Amino acid sequence: MTVACHRPPVIAVVDPMCPAGYDPSSLQRGGIGGTEATIMRVGTALSPTFDMRHFQRGRSFTQLSSAGIIHPLILALLPLQADVIIVINAWKVALKLRKINPATPILLWLHIHPGRHNRAMGPALRDAGIGIICVSASHAASLRRFLHLAPGPEISHIYNPIDDNLAPDATDRDP
């Protein structure tokens, strides 16, 4: 009798830009940026179905959390044994990870607009087969205009999640 062993898909999230390590409890404590908060919310939502592995700059120890296992960034420079690698905001790190993980799908998840000195990212990402996820349709359109390549890297968008308890209040709108 043979028993099939089914493992959940492994998603590696590499954040080389964060100022310090963070975890789900950082959401309650505050003091983390929107990108880091989004990563923790998404990781926590996906961890029951996926094997979530985070690699963060500024972290000196490995930690188990409700968002998955959180490692120091240096461990991302080893072959990751992941089904997909998502790199936050750092296209040059995505290219380094492509060399280490040549067969693994890699995505660059942009939460920022790149500056003019980053125009080389388009051809480099396209040639490495690295797709880009932006945080909105307008962000994706802006990035396409910035890169003005045909064909360029695949660019898509996924809206950042918002807190389920978010509701309008009496705060004046500041345009």
JSON list of N, CA and C in Angstrom, two decimals, residues 73-121:
[
{"chain": "A", "resi": 73, "resn": "LEU", "atom": "N", "xyz": [17.31, 37.58, 6.60]},
{"chain": "A", "resi": 73, "resn": "LEU", "atom": "CA", "xyz": [17.47, 37.74, 5.15]},
{"chain": "A", "resi": 73, "resn": "LEU", "atom": "C", "xyz": [18.60, 36.89, 4.58]},
{"chain": "A", "resi": 74, "resn": "ILE", "atom": "N", "xyz": [19.68, 36.73, 5.30]},
{"chain": "A", "resi": 74, "resn": "ILE", "atom": "CA", "xyz": [20.84, 36.02, 4.78]},
{"chain": "A", "resi": 74, "resn": "ILE", "atom": "C", "xyz": [20.48, 34.61, 4.32]},
{"chain": "A", "resi": 75, "resn": "LEU", "atom": "N", "xyz": [19.47, 34.00, 4.92]},
{"chain": "A", "resi": 75, "resn": "LEU", "atom": "CA", "xyz": [19.08, 32.64, 4.54]},
{"chain": "A", "resi": 75, "resn": "LEU", "atom": "C", "xyz": [18.39, 32.60, 3.17]},
{"chain": "A", "resi": 76, "resn": "ALA", "atom": "N", "xyz": [17.95, 33.74, 2.67]},
{"chain": "A", "resi": 76, "resn": "ALA", "atom": "CA", "xyz": [17.35, 33.79, 1.34]},
{"chain": "A", "resi": 76, "resn": "ALA", "atom": "C", "xyz": [18.39, 33.61, 0.25]},
{"chain": "A", "resi": 77, "resn": "LEU", "atom": "N", "xyz": [19.67, 33.74, 0.60]},
{"chain": "A", "resi": 77, "resn": "LEU", "atom": "CA", "xyz": [20.73, 33.61, -0.39]},
{"chain": "A", "resi": 77, "resn": "LEU", "atom": "C", "xyz": [21.15, 32.16, -0.61]},
{"chain": "A", "resi": 78, "resn": "LEU", "atom": "N", "xyz": [20.41, 31.23, -0.01]},
{"chain": "A", "resi": 78, "resn": "LEU", "atom": "CA", "xyz": [20.58, 29.80, -0.25]},
{"chain": "A", "resi": 78, "resn": "LEU", "atom": "C", "xyz": [19.46, 29.37, -1.20]},
{"chain": "A", "resi": 79, "resn": "PRO", "atom": "N", "xyz": [19.59, 28.25, -1.90]},
{"chain": "A", "resi": 79, "resn": "PRO", "atom": "CA", "xyz": [18.44, 27.77, -2.69]},
{"chain": "A", "resi": 79, "resn": "PRO", "atom": "C", "xyz": [17.22, 27.62, -1.78]},
{"chain": "A", "resi": 80, "resn": "LEU", "atom": "N", "xyz": [16.11, 28.21, -2.16]},
{"chain": "A", "resi": 80, "resn": "LEU", "atom": "CA", "xyz": [14.97, 28.34, -1.25]},
{"chain": "A", "resi": 80, "resn": "LEU", "atom": "C", "xyz": [14.00, 27.17, -1.23]},
{"chain": "A", "resi": 81, "resn": "GLN", "atom": "N", "xyz": [14.09, 26.23, -2.15]},
{"chain": "A", "resi": 81, "resn": "GLN", "atom": "CA", "xyz": [13.17, 25.09, -2.15]},
{"chain": "A", "resi": 81, "resn": "GLN", "atom": "C", "xyz": [11.72, 25.57, -2.05]},
{"chain": "A", "resi": 82, "resn": "ALA", "atom": "N", "xyz": [11.39, 26.60, -2.77]},
{"chain": "A", "resi": 82, "resn": "ALA", "atom": "CA", "xyz": [10.05, 27.18, -2.75]},
{"chain": "A", "resi": 82, "resn": "ALA", "atom": "C", "xyz": [9.35, 26.93, -4.08]},
{"chain": "A", "resi": 83, "resn": "ASP", "atom": "N", "xyz": [8.03, 26.97, -4.05]},
{"chain": "A", "resi": 83, "resn": "ASP", "atom": "CA", "xyz": [7.26, 26.85, -5.28]},
{"chain": "A", "resi": 83, "resn": "ASP", "atom": "C", "xyz": [7.14, 28.19, -6.00]},
{"chain": "A", "resi": 84, "resn": "VAL", "atom": "N", "xyz": [7.25, 29.27, -5.24]},
{"chain": "A", "resi": 84, "resn": "VAL", "atom": "CA", "xyz": [7.29, 30.62, -5.80]},
{"chain": "A", "resi": 84, "resn": "VAL", "atom": "C", "xyz": [8.03, 31.51, -4.81]},
{"chain": "A", "resi": 85, "resn": "ILE", "atom": "N", "xyz": [8.75, 32.48, -5.35]},
{"chain": "A", "resi": 85, "resn": "ILE", "atom": "CA", "xyz": [9.47, 33.46, -4.54]},
{"chain": "A", "resi": 85, "resn": "ILE", "atom": "C", "xyz": [8.90, 34.83, -4.87]},
{"chain": "A", "resi": 86, "resn": "ILE", "atom": "N", "xyz": [8.55, 35.58, -3.83]},
{"chain": "A", "resi": 86, "resn": "ILE", "atom": "CA", "xyz": [8.04, 36.94, -4.00]},
{"chain": "A", "resi": 86, "resn": "ILE", "atom": "C", "xyz": [9.03, 37.88, -3.33]},
{"chain": "A", "resi": 87, "resn": "VAL", "atom": "N", "xyz": [9.59, 38.79, -4.11]},
{"chain": "A", "resi": 87, "resn": "VAL", "atom": "CA", "xyz": [10.56, 39.75, -3.60]},
{"chain": "A", "resi": 87, "resn": "VAL", "atom": "C", "xyz": [9.88, 41.11, -3.47]},
{"chain": "A", "resi": 88, "resn": "ILE", "atom": "N", "xyz": [10.04, 41.74, -2.33]},
{"chain": "A", "resi": 88, "resn": "ILE", "atom": "CA", "xyz": [9.39, 43.02, -2.07]},
{"chain": "A", "resi": 88, "resn": "ILE", "atom": "C", "xyz": [10.30, 44.16, -2.49]},
{"chain": "A", "resi": 89, "resn": "ASN", "atom": "N", "xyz": [9.88, 44.94, -3.49]},
{"chain": "A", "resi": 89, "resn": "ASN", "atom": "CA", "xyz": [10.45, 46.23, -3.88]},
{"chain": "A", "resi": 89, "resn": "ASN", "atom": "C", "xyz": [11.90, 46.24, -4.34]},
{"chain": "A", "resi": 90, "resn": "ALA", "atom": "N", "xyz": [12.58, 45.12, -4.43]},
{"chain": "A", "resi": 90, "resn": "ALA", "atom": "CA", "xyz": [14.02, 45.12, -4.73]},
{"chain": "A", "resi": 90, "resn": "ALA", "atom": "C", "xyz": [14.31, 44.28, -5.98]},
{"chain": "A", "resi": 91, "resn": "TRP", "atom": "N", "xyz": [14.29, 44.91, -7.14]},
{"chain": "A", "resi": 91, "resn": "TRP", "atom": "CA", "xyz": [14.45, 44.17, -8.39]},
{"chain": "A", "resi": 91, "resn": "TRP", "atom": "C", "xyz": [15.83, 43.55, -8.53]},
{"chain": "A", "resi": 92, "resn": "LYS", "atom": "N", "xyz": [16.86, 44.19, -8.00]},
{"chain": "A", "resi": 92, "resn": "LYS", "atom": "CA", "xyz": [18.20, 43.62, -8.11]},
{"chain": "A", "resi": 92, "resn": "LYS", "atom": "C", "xyz": [18.33, 42.37, -7.24]},
{"chain": "A", "resi": 93, "resn": "VAL", "atom": "N", "xyz": [17.65, 42.34, -6.10]},
{"chain": "A", "resi": 93, "resn": "VAL", "atom": "CA", "xyz": [17.63, 41.13, -5.27]},
{"chain": "A", "resi": 93, "resn": "VAL", "atom": "C", "xyz": [16.88, 40.02, -6.02]},
{"chain": "A", "resi": 94, "resn": "ALA", "atom": "N", "xyz": [15.79, 40.36, -6.69]},
{"chain": "A", "resi": 94, "resn": "ALA", "atom": "CA", "xyz": [15.06, 39.37, -7.48]},
{"chain": "A", "resi": 94, "resn": "ALA", "atom": "C", "xyz": [15.98, 38.73, -8.52]},
{"chain": "A", "resi": 95, "resn": "LEU", "atom": "N", "xyz": [16.82, 39.55, -9.16]},
{"chain": "A", "resi": 95, "resn": "LEU", "atom": "CA", "xyz": [17.76, 39.02, -10.15]},
{"chain": "A", "resi": 95, "resn": "LEU", "atom": "C", "xyz": [18.79, 38.10, -9.50]},
{"chain": "A", "resi": 96, "resn": "LYS", "atom": "N", "xyz": [19.28, 38.45, -8.31]},
{"chain": "A", "resi": 96, "resn": "LYS", "atom": "CA", "xyz": [20.23, 37.58, -7.59]},
{"chain": "A", "resi": 96, "resn": "LYS", "atom": "C", "xyz": [19.57, 36.25, -7.25]},
{"chain": "A", "resi": 97, "resn": "LEU", "atom": "N", "xyz": [18.31, 36.32, -6.80]},
{"chain": "A", "resi": 97, "resn": "LEU", "atom": "CA", "xyz": [17.61, 35.09, -6.45]},
{"chain": "A", "resi": 97, "resn": "LEU", "atom": "C", "xyz": [17.33, 34.22, -7.67]},
{"chain": "A", "resi": 98, "resn": "ARG", "atom": "N", "xyz": [17.17, 34.85, -8.85]},
{"chain": "A", "resi": 98, "resn": "ARG", "atom": "CA", "xyz": [16.98, 34.08, -10.08]},
{"chain": "A", "resi": 98, "resn": "ARG", "atom": "C", "xyz": [18.21, 33.22, -10.34]},
{"chain": "A", "resi": 99, "resn": "LYS", "atom": "N", "xyz": [19.42, 33.75, -10.10]},
{"chain": "A", "resi": 99, "resn": "LYS", "atom": "CA", "xyz": [20.64, 32.98, -10.33]},
{"chain": "A", "resi": 99, "resn": "LYS", "atom": "C", "xyz": [20.74, 31.81, -9.35]},
{"chain": "A", "resi": 100, "resn": "ILE", "atom": "N", "xyz": [20.28, 31.99, -8.13]},
{"chain": "A", "resi": 100, "resn": "ILE", "atom": "CA", "xyz": [20.35, 30.94, -7.11]},
{"chain": "A", "resi": 100, "resn": "ILE", "atom": "C", "xyz": [19.23, 29.92, -7.29]},
{"chain": "A", "resi": 101, "resn": "ASN", "atom": "N", "xyz": [18.08, 30.37, -7.81]},
{"chain": "A", "resi": 101, "resn": "ASN", "atom": "CA", "xyz": [16.88, 29.53, -7.97]},
{"chain": "A", "resi": 101, "resn": "ASN", "atom": "C", "xyz": [16.42, 29.61, -9.42]},
{"chain": "A", "resi": 102, "resn": "PRO", "atom": "N", "xyz": [17.18, 29.02, -10.35]},
{"chain": "A", "resi": 102, "resn": "PRO", "atom": "CA", "xyz": [16.90, 29.24, -11.78]},
{"chain": "A", "resi": 102, "resn": "PRO", "atom": "C", "xyz": [15.55, 28.73, -12.27]},
{"chain": "A", "resi": 103, "resn": "ALA", "atom": "N", "xyz": [14.98, 27.71, -11.64]},
{"chain": "A", "resi": 103, "resn": "ALA", "atom": "CA", "xyz": [13.74, 27.13, -12.13]},
{"chain": "A", "resi": 103, "resn": "ALA", "atom": "C", "xyz": [12.50, 27.59, -11.36]},
{"chain": "A", "resi": 104, "resn": "THR", "atom": "N", "xyz": [12.69, 28.37, -10.31]},
{"chain": "A", "resi": 104, "resn": "THR", "atom": "CA", "xyz": [11.56, 28.77, -9.45]},
{"chain": "A", "resi": 104, "resn": "THR", "atom": "C", "xyz": [10.91, 30.04, -10.00]},
{"chain": "A", "resi": 105, "resn": "PRO", "atom": "N", "xyz": [9.58, 30.06, -10.11]},
{"chain": "A", "resi": 105, "resn": "PRO", "atom": "CA", "xyz": [8.92, 31.32, -10.49]},
{"chain": "A", "resi": 105, "resn": "PRO", "atom": "C", "xyz": [9.23, 32.41, -9.45]},
{"chain": "A", "resi": 106, "resn": "ILE", "atom": "N", "xyz": [9.59, 33.59, -9.95]},
{"chain": "A", "resi": 106, "resn": "ILE", "atom": "CA", "xyz": [9.90, 34.72, -9.07]},
{"chain": "A", "resi": 106, "resn": "ILE", "atom": "C", "xyz": [9.06, 35.91, -9.51]},
{"chain": "A", "resi": 107, "resn": "LEU", "atom": "N", "xyz": [8.47, 36.59, -8.51]},
{"chain": "A", "resi": 107, "resn": "LEU", "atom": "CA", "xyz": [7.68, 37.79, -8.74]},
{"chain": "A", "resi": 107, "resn": "LEU", "atom": "C", "xyz": [8.27, 38.93, -7.92]},
{"chain": "A", "resi": 108, "resn": "LEU", "atom": "N", "xyz": [8.27, 40.11, -8.49]},
{"chain": "A", "resi": 108, "resn": "LEU", "atom": "CA", "xyz": [8.65, 41.33, -7.78]},
{"chain": "A", "resi": 108, "resn": "LEU", "atom": "C", "xyz": [7.35, 42.02, -7.39]},
{"chain": "A", "resi": 109, "resn": "TRP", "atom": "N", "xyz": [7.12, 42.18, -6.09]},
{"chain": "A", "resi": 109, "resn": "TRP", "atom": "CA", "xyz": [5.90, 42.83, -5.60]},
{"chain": "A", "resi": 109, "resn": "TRP", "atom": "C", "xyz": [6.26, 44.27, -5.26]},
{"chain": "A", "resi": 110, "resn": "LEU", "atom": "N", "xyz": [5.88, 45.18, -6.13]},
{"chain": "A", "resi": 110, "resn": "LEU", "atom": "CA", "xyz": [6.23, 46.59, -5.96]},
{"chain": "A", "resi": 110, "resn": "LEU", "atom": "C", "xyz": [5.17, 47.33, -5.16]},
{"chain": "A", "resi": 111, "resn": "HIS", "atom": "N", "xyz": [5.60, 48.00, -4.13]},
{"chain": "A", "resi": 111, "resn": "HIS", "atom": "CA", "xyz": [4.75, 48.87, -3.33]},
{"chain": "A", "resi": 111, "resn": "HIS", "atom": "C", "xyz": [5.19, 50.33, -3.51]},
{"chain": "A", "resi": 112, "resn": "ILE", "atom": "N", "xyz": [6.13, 50.55, -4.42]},
{"chain": "A", "resi": 112, "resn": "ILE", "atom": "CA", "xyz": [6.72, 51.87, -4.63]},
{"chain": "A", "resi": 112, "resn": "ILE", "atom": "C", "xyz": [6.76, 52.16, -6.14]},
{"chain": "A", "resi": 113, "resn": "HIS", "atom": "N", "xyz": [7.01, 53.41, -6.47]},
{"chain": "A", "resi": 113, "resn": "HIS", "atom": "CA", "xyz": [7.28, 53.80, -7.85]},
{"chain": "A", "resi": 113, "resn": "HIS", "atom": "C", "xyz": [8.79, 53.93, -7.99]},
{"chain": "A", "resi": 114, "resn": "PRO", "atom": "N", "xyz": [9.40, 53.18, -8.90]},
{"chain": "A", "resi": 114, "resn": "PRO", "atom": "CA", "xyz": [10.85, 53.25, -9.04]},
{"chain": "A", "resi": 114, "resn": "PRO", "atom": "C", "xyz": [11.29, 54.60, -9.61]},
{"chain": "A", "resi": 115, "resn": "GLY", "atom": "N", "xyz": [12.48, 55.03, -9.20]},
{"chain": "A", "resi": 115, "resn": "GLY", "atom": "CA", "xyz": [13.05, 56.28, -9.70]},
{"chain": "A", "resi": 115, "resn": "GLY", "atom": "C", "xyz": [13.70, 56.08, -11.06]},
{"chain": "A", "resi": 116, "resn": "ARG", "atom": "N", "xyz": [14.03, 57.19, -11.70]},
{"chain": "A", "resi": 116, "resn": "ARG", "atom": "CA", "xyz": [14.60, 57.15, -13.06]},
{"chain": "A", "resi": 116, "resn": "ARG", "atom": "C", "xyz": [15.84, 56.27, -13.17]},
{"chain": "A", "resi": 117, "resn": "HIS", "atom": "N", "xyz": [16.62, 56.20, -12.11]},
{"chain": "A", "resi": 117, "resn": "HIS", "atom": "CA", "xyz": [17.84, 55.40, -12.15]},
{"chain": "A", "resi": 117, "resn": "HIS", "atom": "C", "xyz": [17.54, 53.89, -12.23]},
{"chain": "A", "resi": 118, "resn": "ASN", "atom": "N", "xyz": [16.27, 53.51, -12.18]},
{"chain": "A", "resi": 118, "resn": "ASN", "atom": "CA", "xyz": [15.88, 52.10, -12.24]},
{"chain": "A", "resi": 118, "resn": "ASN", "atom": "C", "xyz": [15.30, 51.68, -13.59]},
{"chain": "A", "resi": 119, "resn": "ARG", "atom": "N", "xyz": [15.51, 52.47, -14.63]},
{"chain": "A", "resi": 119, "resn": "ARG", "atom": "CA", "xyz": [14.93, 52.11, -15.93]},
{"chain": "A", "resi": 119, "resn": "ARG", "atom": "C", "xyz": [15.45, 50.78, -16.47]},
{"chain": "A", "resi": 120, "resn": "ALA", "atom": "N", "xyz": [16.63, 50.37, -16.07]},
{"chain": "A", "resi": 120, "resn": "ALA", "atom": "CA", "xyz": [17.19, 49.10, -16.54]},
{"chain": "A", "resi": 120, "resn": "ALA", "atom": "C", "xyz": [16.43, 47.90, -15.99]},
{"chain": "A", "resi": 121, "resn": "MET", "atom": "N", "xyz": [15.58, 48.12, -15.01]},
{"chain": "A", "resi": 121, "resn": "MET", "atom": "CA", "xyz": [14.88, 47.00, -14.40]},
{"chain": "A", "resi": 121, "resn": "MET", "atom": "C", "xyz": [13.96, 46.28, -15.39]}
]
